[in-house]
Coordinates of C-alpha atoms and ligand atoms in Angstrom, one line a residue:
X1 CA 138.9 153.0 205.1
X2 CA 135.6 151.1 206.0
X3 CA 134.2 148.1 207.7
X4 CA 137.7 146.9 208.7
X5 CA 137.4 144.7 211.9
X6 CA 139.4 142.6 213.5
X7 CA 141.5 141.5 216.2
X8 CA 145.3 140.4 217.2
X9 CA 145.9 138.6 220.5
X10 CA 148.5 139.3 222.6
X11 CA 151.7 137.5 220.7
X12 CA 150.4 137.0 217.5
X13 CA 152.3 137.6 214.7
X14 CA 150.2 139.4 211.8
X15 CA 150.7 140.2 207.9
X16 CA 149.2 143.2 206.4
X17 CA 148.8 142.9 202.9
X18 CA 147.0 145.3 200.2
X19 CA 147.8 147.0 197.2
X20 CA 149.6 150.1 196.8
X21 CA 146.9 152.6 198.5
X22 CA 145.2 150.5 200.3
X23 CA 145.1 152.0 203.4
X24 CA 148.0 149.9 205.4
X25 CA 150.0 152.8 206.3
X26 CA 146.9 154.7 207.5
X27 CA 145.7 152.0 209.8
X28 CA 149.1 151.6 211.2
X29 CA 149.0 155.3 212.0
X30 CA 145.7 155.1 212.8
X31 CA 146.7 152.1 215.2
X32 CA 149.3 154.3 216.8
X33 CA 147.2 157.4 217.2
X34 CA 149.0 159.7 214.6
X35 CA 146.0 159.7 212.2
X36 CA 142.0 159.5 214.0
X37 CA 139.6 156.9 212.0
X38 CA 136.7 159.5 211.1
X39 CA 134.5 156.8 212.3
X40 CA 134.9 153.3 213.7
X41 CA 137.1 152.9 217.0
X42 CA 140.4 151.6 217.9
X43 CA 140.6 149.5 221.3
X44 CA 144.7 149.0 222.2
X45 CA 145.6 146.6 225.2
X46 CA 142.1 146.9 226.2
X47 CA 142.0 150.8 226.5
X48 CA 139.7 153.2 223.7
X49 CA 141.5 155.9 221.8
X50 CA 142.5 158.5 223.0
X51 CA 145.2 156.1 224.9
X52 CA 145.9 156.3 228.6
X53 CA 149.4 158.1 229.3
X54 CA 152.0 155.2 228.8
X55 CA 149.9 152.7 226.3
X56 CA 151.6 154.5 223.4
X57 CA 155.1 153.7 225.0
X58 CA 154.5 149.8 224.6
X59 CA 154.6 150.5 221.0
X60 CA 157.4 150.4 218.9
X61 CA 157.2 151.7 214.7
X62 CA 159.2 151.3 212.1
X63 CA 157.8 153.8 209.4
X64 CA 157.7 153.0 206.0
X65 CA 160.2 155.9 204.6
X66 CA 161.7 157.0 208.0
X67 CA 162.0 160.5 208.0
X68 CA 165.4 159.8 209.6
X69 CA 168.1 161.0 207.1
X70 CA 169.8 158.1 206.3
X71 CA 173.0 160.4 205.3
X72 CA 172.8 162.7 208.1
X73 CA 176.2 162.2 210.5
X74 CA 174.5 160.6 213.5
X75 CA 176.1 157.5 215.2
X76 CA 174.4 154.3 215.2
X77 CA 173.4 154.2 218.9
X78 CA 172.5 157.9 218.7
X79 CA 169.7 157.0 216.1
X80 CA 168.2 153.8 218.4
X81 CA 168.4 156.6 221.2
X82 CA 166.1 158.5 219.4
X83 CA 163.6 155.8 219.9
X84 CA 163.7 157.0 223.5
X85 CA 163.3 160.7 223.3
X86 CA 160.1 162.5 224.6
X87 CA 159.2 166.2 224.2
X88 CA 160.8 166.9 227.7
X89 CA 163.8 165.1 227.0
X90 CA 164.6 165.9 223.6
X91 CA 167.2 168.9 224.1
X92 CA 169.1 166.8 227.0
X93 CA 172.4 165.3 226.3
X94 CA 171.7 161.6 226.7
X95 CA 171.9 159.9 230.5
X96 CA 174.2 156.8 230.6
X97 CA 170.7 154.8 231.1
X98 CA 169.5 155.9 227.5
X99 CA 172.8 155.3 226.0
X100 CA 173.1 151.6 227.4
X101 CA 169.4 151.0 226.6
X102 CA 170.3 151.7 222.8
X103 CA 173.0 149.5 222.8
X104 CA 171.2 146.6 224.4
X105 CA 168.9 147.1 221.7
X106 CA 171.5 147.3 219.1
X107 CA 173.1 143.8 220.7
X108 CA 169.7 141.9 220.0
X109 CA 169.6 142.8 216.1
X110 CA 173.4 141.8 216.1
X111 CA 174.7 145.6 215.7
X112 CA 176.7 145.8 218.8
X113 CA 179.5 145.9 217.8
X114 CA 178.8 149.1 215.5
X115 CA 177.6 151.9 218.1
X116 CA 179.9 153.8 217.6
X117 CA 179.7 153.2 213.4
X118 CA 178.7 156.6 211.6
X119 CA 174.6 155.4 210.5
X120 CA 175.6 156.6 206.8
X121 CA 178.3 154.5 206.6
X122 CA 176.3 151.4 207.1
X123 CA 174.4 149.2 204.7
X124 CA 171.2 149.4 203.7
X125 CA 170.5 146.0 205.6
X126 CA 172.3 147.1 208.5
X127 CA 170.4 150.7 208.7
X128 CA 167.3 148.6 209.0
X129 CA 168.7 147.0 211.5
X130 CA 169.4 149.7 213.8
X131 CA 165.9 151.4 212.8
X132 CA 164.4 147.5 214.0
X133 CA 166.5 148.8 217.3
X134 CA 165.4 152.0 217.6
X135 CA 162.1 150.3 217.2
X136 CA 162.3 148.1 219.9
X137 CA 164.6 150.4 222.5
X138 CA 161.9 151.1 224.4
X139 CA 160.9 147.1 224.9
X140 CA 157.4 147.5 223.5
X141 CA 154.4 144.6 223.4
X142 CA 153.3 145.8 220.3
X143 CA 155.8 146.5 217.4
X144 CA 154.6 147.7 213.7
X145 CA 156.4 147.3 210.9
X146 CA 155.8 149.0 207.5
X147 CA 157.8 147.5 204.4
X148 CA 161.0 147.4 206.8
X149 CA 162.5 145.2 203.9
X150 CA 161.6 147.4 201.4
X151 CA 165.6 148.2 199.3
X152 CA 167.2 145.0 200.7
X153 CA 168.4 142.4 198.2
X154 CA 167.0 138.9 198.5
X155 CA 169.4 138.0 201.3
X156 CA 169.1 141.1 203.1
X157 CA 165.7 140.2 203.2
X158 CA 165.7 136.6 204.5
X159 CA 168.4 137.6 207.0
X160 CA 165.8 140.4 208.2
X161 CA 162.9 138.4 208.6
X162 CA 165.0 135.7 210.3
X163 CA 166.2 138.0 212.7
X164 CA 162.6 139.6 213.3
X165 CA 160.7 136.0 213.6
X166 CA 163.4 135.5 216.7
X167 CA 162.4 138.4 218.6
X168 CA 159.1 138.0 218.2
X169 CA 159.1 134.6 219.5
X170 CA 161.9 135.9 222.7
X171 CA 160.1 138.8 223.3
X172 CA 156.5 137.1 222.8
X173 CA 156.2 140.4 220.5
X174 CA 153.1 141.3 219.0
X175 CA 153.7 142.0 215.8
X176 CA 151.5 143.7 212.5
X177 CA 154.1 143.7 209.4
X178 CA 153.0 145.5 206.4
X179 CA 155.0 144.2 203.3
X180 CA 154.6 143.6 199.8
X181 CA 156.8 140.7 200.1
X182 CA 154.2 138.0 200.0
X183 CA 156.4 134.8 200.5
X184 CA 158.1 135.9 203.2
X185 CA 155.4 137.7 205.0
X186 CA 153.5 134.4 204.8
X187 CA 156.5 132.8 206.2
X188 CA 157.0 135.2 209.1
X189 CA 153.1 135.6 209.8
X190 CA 150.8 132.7 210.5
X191 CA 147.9 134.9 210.3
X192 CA 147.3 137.3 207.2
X193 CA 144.7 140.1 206.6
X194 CA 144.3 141.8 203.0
X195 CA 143.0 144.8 203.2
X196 CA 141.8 147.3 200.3
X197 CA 140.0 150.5 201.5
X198 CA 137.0 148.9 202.2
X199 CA 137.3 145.1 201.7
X200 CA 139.3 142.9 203.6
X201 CA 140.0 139.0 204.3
X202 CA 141.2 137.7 207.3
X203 CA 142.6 134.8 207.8
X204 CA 145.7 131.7 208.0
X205 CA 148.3 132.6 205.7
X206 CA 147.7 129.9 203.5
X207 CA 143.9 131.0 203.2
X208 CA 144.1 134.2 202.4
X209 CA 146.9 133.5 199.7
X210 CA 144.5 131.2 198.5
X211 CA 141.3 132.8 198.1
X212 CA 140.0 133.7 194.8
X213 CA 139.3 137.0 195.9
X214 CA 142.4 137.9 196.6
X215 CA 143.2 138.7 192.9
X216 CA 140.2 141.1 193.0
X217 CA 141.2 143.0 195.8
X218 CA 144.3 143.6 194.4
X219 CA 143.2 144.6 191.0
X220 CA 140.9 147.2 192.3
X221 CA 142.1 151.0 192.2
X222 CA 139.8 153.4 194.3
X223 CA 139.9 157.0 192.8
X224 CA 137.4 157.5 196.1
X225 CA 138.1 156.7 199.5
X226 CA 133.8 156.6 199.9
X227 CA 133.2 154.7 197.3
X228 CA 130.7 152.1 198.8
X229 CA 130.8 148.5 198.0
X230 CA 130.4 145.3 200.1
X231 CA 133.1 144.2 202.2
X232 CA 134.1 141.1 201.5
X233 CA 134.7 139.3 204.9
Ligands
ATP1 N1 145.6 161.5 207.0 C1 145.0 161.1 205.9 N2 143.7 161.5 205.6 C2 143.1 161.2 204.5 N3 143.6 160.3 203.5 C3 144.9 159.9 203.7 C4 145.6 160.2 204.9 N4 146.8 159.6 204.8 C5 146.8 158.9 203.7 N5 145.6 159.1 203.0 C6 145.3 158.5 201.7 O1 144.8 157.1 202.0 C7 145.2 156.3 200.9 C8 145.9 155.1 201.5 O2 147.3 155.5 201.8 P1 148.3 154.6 202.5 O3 149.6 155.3 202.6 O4 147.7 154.1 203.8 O5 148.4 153.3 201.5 P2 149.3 152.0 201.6 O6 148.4 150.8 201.6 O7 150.3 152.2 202.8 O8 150.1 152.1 200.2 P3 151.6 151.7 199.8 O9 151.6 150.2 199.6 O10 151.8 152.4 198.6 O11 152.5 152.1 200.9 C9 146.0 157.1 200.0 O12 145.1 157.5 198.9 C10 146.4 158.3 200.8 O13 146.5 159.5 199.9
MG2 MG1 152.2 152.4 202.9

């Protein structure tokens, strides 16, 4: 990716939008510090890559394809627990704290009551649902979301995004969704940015939906990822 700039203010609520290969995974990751721009730079809660110790806490990810195996026998809770696992910690039964942590978090996406409920049994709505939790266990500022509505049907999907604009607006969350979803991430996010490898717009939903360019940007297939050519904004 090249000549992407921009910026998100504390609370705002941004769409990520782009073409399959566009890059919006990799500037998630890139975001988070799991994948290092080979040039350009990356300022989080005012701080330069490579964060200080504890800025990568304050954020929480929900992965496009978790790696989590949705069949494996783990209990609900255990999988938002996960979300509070470090290196040190990750052989130790779970303290009392951690367990009571994950089912706080599993109360605010409505999945208290199923703690205890094996995460294969559930849903594919109501897996996303703990995986929202287990994004969000840790109480970050900054949560990133990639296609977490990806597999639900078209209520599943509403009933996510409903769910997602109200914890945003309680937690005064700072959200970047990535979703193919168009409507509804126009409805969720006020702001949008479309990105393709090396062009991007930025703007109010309703702009960037709008612009002319937009088609263009989604029509265009990169077999490079140097291929030079004016950014559009
Ligand atoms: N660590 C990496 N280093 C170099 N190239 C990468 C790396 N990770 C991904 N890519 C490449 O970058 C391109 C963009 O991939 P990415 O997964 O970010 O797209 P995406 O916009 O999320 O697509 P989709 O909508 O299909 O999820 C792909 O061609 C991918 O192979
Ligand atoms: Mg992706």
């Amino acid at each position: 990716m090249e000549k992407i700039t921009f910026q998100v203010a504390p609370g705002e609520a941004v769409g990520i939008i782009g073409p399959n290969g566009a890059g919006k995974t990799t500037l998630l990751k890139a975001i988070l510090g799991l994948v290092r721009p080979r040039q350009g730079k990356i300022d989080l809660m005012g701080h330069p890559q490579p964060y200080p110790p504890g800025v990568q806490k304050k954020i929480g990810y929900l992965p496009q394809q978790p790696r989590f195996e949705r069949h494996f026998p783990f209990l609900s809770s255990d999988v938002v627990a996960t979300g509070l696992l470090t290196p040190s910690s990750l052989l130790r039964p779970l303290s009392s704290r951690q367990r009571a942590r994950a089912m706080e978090a599993l109360t605010a996406v409505g999945m208290g009551n199923q703690g205890d409920t094996p995460f294969s049994r559930l849903s594919g709505g109501e897996q996303q649902r703990v995986l929202l939790a287990r994004a969000l266990v840790r109480k970050p500022e900054l949560l990133l979301l990639d296609e977490p509505s990806s597999g639900l049907d078209f209520t599943g999907r509403v009933n996510f995004f409903k769910l997602l604009q109200q914890i945003q607006q309680e937690c005064r969350l700072t959200v970047l969704l990535v979703s193919h979803d168009l409507p509804a991430v126009a409805r969720f996010a006020p702001t949008l940015i479309a990105i393709n490898r090396i062009k991007h717009l930025h703007g109010s939903a309703r702009e960037v939906l709008q612009d002319h360019r937009l088609a263009d940007l989604y029509r265009r297939r990169f077999s490079s990822p140097n291929r030079e050519e004016p950014a559009l904004g």
